[in-house]
PDB file of C-alpha atoms in Angstrom:
ATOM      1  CA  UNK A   1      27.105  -1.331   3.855  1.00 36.00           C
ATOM      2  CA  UNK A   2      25.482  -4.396   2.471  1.00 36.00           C
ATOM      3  CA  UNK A   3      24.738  -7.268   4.591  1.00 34.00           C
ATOM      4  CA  UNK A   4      22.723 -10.695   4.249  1.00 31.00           C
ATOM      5  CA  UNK A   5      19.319 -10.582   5.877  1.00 31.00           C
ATOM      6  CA  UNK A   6      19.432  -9.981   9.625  1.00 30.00           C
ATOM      7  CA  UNK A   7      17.016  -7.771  11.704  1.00 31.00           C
ATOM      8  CA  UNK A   8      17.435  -6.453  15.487  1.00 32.00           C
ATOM      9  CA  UNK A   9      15.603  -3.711  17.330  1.00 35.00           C
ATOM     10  CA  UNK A  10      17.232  -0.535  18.514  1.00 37.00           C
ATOM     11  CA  UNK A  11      16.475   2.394  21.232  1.00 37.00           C
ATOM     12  CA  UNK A  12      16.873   5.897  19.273  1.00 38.00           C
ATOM     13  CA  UNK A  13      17.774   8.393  21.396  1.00 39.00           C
ATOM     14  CA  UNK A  14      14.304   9.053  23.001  1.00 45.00           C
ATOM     15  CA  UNK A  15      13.929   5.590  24.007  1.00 44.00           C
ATOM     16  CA  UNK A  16      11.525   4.358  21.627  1.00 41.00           C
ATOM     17  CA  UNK A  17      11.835   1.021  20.302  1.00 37.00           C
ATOM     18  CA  UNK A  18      12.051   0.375  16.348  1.00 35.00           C
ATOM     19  CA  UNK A  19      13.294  -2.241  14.067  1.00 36.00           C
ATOM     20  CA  UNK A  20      15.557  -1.966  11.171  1.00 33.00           C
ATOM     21  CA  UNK A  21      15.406  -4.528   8.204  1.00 35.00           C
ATOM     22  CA  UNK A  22      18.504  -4.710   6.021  1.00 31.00           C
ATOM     23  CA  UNK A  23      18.341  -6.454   3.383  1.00 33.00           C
ATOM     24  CA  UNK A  24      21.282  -8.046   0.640  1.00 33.00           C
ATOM     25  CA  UNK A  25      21.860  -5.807  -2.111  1.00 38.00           C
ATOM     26  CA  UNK A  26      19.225  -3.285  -0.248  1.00 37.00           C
ATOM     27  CA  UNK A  27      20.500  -0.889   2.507  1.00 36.00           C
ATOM     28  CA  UNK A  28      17.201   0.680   4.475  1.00 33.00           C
ATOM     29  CA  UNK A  29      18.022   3.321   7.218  1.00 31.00           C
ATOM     30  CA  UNK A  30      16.306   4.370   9.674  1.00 33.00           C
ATOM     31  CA  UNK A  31      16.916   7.615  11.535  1.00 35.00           C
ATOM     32  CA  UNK A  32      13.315   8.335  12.664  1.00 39.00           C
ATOM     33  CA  UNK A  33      11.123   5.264  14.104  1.00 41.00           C
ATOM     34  CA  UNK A  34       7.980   8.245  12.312  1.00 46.00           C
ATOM     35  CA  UNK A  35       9.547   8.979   9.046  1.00 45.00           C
ATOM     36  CA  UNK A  36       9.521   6.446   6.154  1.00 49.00           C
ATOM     37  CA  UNK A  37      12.682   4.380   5.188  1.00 56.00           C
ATOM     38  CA  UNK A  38      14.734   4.723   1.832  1.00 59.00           C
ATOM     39  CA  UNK A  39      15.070   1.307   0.463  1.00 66.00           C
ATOM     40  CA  UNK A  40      17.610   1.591  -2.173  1.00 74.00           C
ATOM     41  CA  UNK A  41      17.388  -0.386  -5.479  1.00 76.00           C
ATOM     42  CA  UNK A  42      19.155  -3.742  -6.025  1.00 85.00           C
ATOM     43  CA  UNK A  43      22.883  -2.813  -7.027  1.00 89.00           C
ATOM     44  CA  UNK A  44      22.679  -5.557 -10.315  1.00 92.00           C
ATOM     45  CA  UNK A  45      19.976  -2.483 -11.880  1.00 94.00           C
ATOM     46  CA  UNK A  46      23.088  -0.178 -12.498  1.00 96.00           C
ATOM     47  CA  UNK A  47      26.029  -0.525 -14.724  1.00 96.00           C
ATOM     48  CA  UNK A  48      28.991   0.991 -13.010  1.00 96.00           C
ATOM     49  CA  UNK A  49      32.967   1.241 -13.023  1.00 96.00           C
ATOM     50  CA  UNK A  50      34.957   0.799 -10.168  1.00 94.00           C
ATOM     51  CA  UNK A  51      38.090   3.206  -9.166  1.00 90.00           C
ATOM     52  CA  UNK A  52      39.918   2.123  -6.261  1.00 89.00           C
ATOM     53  CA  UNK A  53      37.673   2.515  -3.334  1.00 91.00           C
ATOM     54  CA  UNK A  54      35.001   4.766  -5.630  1.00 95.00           C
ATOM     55  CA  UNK A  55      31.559   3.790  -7.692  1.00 96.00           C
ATOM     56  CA  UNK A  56      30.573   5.794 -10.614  1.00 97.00           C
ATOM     57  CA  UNK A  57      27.639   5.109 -12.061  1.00 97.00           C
ATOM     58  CA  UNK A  58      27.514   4.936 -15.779  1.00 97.00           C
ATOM     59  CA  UNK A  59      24.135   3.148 -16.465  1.00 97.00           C
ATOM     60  CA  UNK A  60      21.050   2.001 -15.493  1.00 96.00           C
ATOM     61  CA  UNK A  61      18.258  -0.758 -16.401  1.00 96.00           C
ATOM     62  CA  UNK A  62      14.658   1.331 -16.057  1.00 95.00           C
ATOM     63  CA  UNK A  63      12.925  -1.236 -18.283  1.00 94.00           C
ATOM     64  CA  UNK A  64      13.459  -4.154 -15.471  1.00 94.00           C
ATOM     65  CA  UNK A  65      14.313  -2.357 -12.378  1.00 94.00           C
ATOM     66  CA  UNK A  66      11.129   0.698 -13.059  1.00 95.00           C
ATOM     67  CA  UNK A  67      10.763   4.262 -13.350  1.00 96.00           C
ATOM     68  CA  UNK A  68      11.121   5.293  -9.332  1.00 95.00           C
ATOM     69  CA  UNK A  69      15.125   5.054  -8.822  1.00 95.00           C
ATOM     70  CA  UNK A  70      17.054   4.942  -5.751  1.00 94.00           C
ATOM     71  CA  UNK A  71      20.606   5.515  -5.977  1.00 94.00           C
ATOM     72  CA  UNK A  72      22.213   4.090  -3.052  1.00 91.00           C
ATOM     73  CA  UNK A  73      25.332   5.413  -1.277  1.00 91.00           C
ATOM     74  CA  UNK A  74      27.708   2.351  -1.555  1.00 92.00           C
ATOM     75  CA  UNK A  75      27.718  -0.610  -4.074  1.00 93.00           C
ATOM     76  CA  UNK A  76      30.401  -3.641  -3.111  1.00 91.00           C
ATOM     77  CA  UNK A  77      30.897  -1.737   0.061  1.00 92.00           C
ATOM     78  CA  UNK A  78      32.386   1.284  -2.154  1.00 94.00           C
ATOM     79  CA  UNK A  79      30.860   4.734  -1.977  1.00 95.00           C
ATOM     80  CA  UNK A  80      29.239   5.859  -4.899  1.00 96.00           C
ATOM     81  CA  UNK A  81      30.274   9.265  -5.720  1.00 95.00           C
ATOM     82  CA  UNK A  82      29.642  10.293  -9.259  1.00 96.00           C
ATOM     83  CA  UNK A  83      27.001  10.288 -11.639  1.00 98.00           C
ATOM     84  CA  UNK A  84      28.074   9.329 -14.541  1.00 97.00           C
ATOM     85  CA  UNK A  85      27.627  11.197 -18.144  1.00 97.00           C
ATOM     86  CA  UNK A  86      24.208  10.127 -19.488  1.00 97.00           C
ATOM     87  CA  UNK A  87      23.877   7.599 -16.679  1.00 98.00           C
ATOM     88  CA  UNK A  88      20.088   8.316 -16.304  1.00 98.00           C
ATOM     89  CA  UNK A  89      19.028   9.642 -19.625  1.00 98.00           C
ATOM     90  CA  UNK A  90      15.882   8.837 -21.595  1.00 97.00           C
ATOM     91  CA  UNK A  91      15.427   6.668 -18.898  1.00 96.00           C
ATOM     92  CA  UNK A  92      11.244   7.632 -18.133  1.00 96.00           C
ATOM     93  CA  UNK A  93      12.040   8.274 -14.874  1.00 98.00           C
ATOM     94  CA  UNK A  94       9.235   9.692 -12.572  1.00 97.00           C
ATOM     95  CA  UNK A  95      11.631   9.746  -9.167  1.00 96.00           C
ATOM     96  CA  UNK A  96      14.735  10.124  -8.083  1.00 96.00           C
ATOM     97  CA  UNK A  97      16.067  10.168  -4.440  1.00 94.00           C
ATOM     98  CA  UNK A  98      20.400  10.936  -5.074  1.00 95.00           C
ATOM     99  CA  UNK A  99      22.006   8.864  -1.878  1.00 90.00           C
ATOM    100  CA  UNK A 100      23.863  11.098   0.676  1.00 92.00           C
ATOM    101  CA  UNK A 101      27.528  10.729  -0.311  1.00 94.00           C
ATOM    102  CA  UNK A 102      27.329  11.563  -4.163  1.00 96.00           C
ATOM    103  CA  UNK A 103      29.494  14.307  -4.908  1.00 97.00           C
ATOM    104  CA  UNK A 104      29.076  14.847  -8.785  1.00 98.00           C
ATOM    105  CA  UNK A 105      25.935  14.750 -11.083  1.00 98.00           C
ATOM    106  CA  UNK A 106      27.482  14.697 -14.536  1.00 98.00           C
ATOM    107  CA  UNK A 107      26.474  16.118 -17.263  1.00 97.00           C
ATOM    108  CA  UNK A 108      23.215  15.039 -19.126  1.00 97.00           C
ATOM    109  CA  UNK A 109      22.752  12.686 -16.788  1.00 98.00           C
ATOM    110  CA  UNK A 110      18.949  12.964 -15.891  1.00 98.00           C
ATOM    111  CA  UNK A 111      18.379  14.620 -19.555  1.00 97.00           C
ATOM    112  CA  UNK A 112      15.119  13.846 -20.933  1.00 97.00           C
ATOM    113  CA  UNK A 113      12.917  11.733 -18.124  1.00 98.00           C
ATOM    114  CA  UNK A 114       9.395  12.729 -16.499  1.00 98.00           C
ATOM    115  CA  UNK A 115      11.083  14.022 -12.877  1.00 98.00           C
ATOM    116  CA  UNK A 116       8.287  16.423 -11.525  1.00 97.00           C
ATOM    117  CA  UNK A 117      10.500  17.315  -8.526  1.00 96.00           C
ATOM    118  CA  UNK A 118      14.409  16.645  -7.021  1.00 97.00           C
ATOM    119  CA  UNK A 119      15.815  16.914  -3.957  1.00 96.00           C
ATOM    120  CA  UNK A 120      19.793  17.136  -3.798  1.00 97.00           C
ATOM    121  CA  UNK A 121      21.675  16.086  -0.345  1.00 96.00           C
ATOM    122  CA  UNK A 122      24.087  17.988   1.265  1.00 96.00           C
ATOM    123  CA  UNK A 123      27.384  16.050   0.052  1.00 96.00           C
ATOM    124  CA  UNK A 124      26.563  16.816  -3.356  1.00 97.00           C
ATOM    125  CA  UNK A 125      29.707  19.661  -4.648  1.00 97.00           C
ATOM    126  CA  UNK A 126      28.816  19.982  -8.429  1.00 97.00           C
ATOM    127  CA  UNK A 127      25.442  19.702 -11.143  1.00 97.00           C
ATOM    128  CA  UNK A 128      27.178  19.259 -14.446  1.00 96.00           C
ATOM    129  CA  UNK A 129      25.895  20.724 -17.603  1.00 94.00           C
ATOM    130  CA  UNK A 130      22.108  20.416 -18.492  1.00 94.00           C
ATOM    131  CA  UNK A 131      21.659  17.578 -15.750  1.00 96.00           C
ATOM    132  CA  UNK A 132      18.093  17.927 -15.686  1.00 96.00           C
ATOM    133  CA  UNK A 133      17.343  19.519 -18.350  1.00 95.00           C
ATOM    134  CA  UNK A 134      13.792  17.798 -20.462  1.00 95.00           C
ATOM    135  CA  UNK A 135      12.375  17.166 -17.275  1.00 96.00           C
ATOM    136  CA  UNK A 136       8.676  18.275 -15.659  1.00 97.00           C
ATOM    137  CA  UNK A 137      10.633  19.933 -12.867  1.00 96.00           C
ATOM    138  CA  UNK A 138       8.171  22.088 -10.840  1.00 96.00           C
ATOM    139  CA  UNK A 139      10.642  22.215  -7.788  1.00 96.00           C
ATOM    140  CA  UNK A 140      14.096  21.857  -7.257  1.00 96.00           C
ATOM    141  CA  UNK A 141      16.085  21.485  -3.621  1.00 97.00           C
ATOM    142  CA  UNK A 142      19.978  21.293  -3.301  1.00 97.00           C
ATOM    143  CA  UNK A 143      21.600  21.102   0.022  1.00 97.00           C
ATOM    144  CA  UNK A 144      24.178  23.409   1.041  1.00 96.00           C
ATOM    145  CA  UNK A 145      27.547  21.770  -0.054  1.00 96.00           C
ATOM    146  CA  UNK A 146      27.056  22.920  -3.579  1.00 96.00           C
ATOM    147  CA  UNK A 147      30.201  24.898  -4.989  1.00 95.00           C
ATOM    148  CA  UNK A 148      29.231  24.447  -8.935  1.00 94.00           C
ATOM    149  CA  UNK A 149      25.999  24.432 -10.849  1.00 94.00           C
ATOM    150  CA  UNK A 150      26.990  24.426 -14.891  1.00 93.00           C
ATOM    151  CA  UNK A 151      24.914  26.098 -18.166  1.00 88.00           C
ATOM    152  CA  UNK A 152      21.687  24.861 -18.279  1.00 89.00           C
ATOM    153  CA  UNK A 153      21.574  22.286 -15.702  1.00 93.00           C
ATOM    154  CA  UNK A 154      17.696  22.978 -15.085  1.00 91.00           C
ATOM    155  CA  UNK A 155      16.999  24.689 -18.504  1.00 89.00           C
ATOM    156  CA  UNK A 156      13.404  25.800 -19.011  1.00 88.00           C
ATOM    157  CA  UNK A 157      11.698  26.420 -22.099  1.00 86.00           C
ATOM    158  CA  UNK A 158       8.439  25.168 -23.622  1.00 86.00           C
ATOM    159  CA  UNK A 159       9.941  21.354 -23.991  1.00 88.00           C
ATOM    160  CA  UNK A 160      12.342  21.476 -21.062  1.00 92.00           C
ATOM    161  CA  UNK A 161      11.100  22.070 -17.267  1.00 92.00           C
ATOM    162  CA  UNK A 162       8.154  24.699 -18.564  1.00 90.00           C
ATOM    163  CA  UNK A 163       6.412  25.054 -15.404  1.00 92.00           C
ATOM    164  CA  UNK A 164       9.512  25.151 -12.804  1.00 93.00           C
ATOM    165  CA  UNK A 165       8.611  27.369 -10.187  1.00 94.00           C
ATOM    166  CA  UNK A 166      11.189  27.007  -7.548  1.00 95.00           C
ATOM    167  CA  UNK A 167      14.552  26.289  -7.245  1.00 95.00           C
ATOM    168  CA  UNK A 168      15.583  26.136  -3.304  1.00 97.00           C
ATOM    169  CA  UNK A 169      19.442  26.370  -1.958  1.00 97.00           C
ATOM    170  CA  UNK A 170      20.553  25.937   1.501  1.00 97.00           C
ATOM    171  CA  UNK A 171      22.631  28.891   1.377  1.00 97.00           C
ATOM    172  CA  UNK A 172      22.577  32.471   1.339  1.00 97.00           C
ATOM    173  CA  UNK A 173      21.452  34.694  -1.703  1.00 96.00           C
ATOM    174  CA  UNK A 174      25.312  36.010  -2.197  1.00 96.00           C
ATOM    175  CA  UNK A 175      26.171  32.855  -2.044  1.00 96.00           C
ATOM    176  CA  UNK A 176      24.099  31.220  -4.125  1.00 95.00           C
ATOM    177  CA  UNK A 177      24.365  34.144  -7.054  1.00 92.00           C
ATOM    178  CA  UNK A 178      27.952  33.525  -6.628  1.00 92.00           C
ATOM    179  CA  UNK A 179      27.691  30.119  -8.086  1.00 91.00           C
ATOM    180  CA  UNK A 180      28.645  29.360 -11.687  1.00 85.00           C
ATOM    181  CA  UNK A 181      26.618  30.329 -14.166  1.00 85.00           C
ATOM    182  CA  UNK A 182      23.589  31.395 -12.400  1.00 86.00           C
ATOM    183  CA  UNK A 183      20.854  30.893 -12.474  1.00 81.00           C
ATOM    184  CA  UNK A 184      20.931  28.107 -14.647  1.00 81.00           C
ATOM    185  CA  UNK A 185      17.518  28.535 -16.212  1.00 72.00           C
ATOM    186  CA  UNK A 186      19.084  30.359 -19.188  1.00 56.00           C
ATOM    187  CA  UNK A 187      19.653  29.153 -22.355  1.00 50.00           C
ATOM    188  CA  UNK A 188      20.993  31.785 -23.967  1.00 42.00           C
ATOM    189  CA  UNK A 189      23.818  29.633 -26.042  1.00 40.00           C
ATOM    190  CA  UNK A 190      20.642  28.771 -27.686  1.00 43.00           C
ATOM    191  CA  UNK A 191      17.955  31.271 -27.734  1.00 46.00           C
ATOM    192  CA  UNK A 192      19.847  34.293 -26.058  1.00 47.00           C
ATOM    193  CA  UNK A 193      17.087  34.779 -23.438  1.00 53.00           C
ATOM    194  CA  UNK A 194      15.940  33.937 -19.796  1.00 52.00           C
ATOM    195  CA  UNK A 195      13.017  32.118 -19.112  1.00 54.00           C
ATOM    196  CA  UNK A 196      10.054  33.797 -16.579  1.00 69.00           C
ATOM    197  CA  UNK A 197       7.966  32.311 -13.464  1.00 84.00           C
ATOM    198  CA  UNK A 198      10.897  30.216 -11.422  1.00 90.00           C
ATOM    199  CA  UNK A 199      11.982  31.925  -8.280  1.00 93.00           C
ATOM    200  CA  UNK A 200      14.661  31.387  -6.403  1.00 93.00           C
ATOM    201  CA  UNK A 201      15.474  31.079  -2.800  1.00 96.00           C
ATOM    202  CA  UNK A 202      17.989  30.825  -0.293  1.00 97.00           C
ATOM    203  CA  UNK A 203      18.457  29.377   3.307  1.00 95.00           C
ATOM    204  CA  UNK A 204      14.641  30.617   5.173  1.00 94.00           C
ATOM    205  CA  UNK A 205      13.096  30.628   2.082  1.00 93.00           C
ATOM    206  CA  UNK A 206      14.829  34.208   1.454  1.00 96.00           C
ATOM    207  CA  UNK A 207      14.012  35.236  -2.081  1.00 96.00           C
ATOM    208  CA  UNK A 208      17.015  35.633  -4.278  1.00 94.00           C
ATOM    209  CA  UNK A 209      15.594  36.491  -7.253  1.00 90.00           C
ATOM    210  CA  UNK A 210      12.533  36.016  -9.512  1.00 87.00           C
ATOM    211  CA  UNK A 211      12.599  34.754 -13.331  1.00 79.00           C
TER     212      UNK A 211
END
């Protein structure tokens, strides 16, 4: 929702007293008074199309805008739901926090940026093709609505992710090695082999398996 400037106070639900700020063009939640708000970025930093009541982002302006992105889960009270293709790339990004609400990641779309870590909400159904791949990934945590992680979508290799340790699904190990094309650290359409060091875990921090 976007709104003109307007604050009020609010009782959560153990009676404590907080005040949410919302700002135009900048949506700030607050679900714990303790826990820091997500202040999205101002919509004019993306380019985007619009389909009927959906956003997909196509584009966005790092060189104005900076290097810490928030993608925010409505734009012109529409939900943004993709990713585009190559919305993100080359972009020098050092953060990324995906809005709750974006289904698809497309492919390439955080290709070649400086993202150290990435956490990816629950509503999010599908990681395209080599999505993150030419990062600095050392971690990686995806929420448990994911159906479909494609080839190479956190490749690592000396150039691409090389010291990814973790990758962290809310689900359980069959579930997770039931995914498409686990475990998505190979790039054997390229070099034929696995790379070693990342483990992965499920839901309790269950090991699934160790690269």
């Amino acid at each position: 929702m976007v709104l003109t400037t307007t604050k009020w106070n609010a009782l959560n639900s153990g009676g404590i007293s907080f005040q949410v700020n919302v700002v135009a063009q900048e949506e700030t939640w607050v679900t714990n008074p303790n826990a820091p708000a997500v202040i999205y970025i101002d919509a004019s930093c993306f380019t985007y199309e619009e389909n009927n009541d959906e956003i997909t982002i196509t584009g966005y302006d790092y060189e104005t805008c900076g290097t810490d992105v928030s993608i925010p889960p409505t734009i012109n009270n529409k939900s943004v739901t993709p990713i585009g293709y190559d919305a993100f790339a080359g972009n020098q990004l050092t953060s990324v926090t995906i809005g709750n609400g974006v289904r698809t990641i497309g492919e390439v779309a955080f290709q070649y940026n400086q993202l150290t870590s990435v956490i990816i909400p629950n509503s999010v159904t599908t990681i395209r093709r080599s999505a993150f791949e030419s990062n600095q990934l050392t971690s990686v945590t995806i929420g448990n609505g994911i159906t479909s992680i494609r080839e190479g979508a956190f490749t690592k290799d000396p150039t691409s992710n090389p010291n990814l340790a973790s990758i962290t699904i809310d689900k359980t190990c069959t579930a997770i090695k039931a995914l498409t094309c686990y475990p998505w650290l190979d790039q054997s359409l390229y070099t034929g082999s696995y790379s070693s060091g990342t483990t992965i875990y499920g839901s309790g921090n269950e090991v699934c398996d160790a690269y």
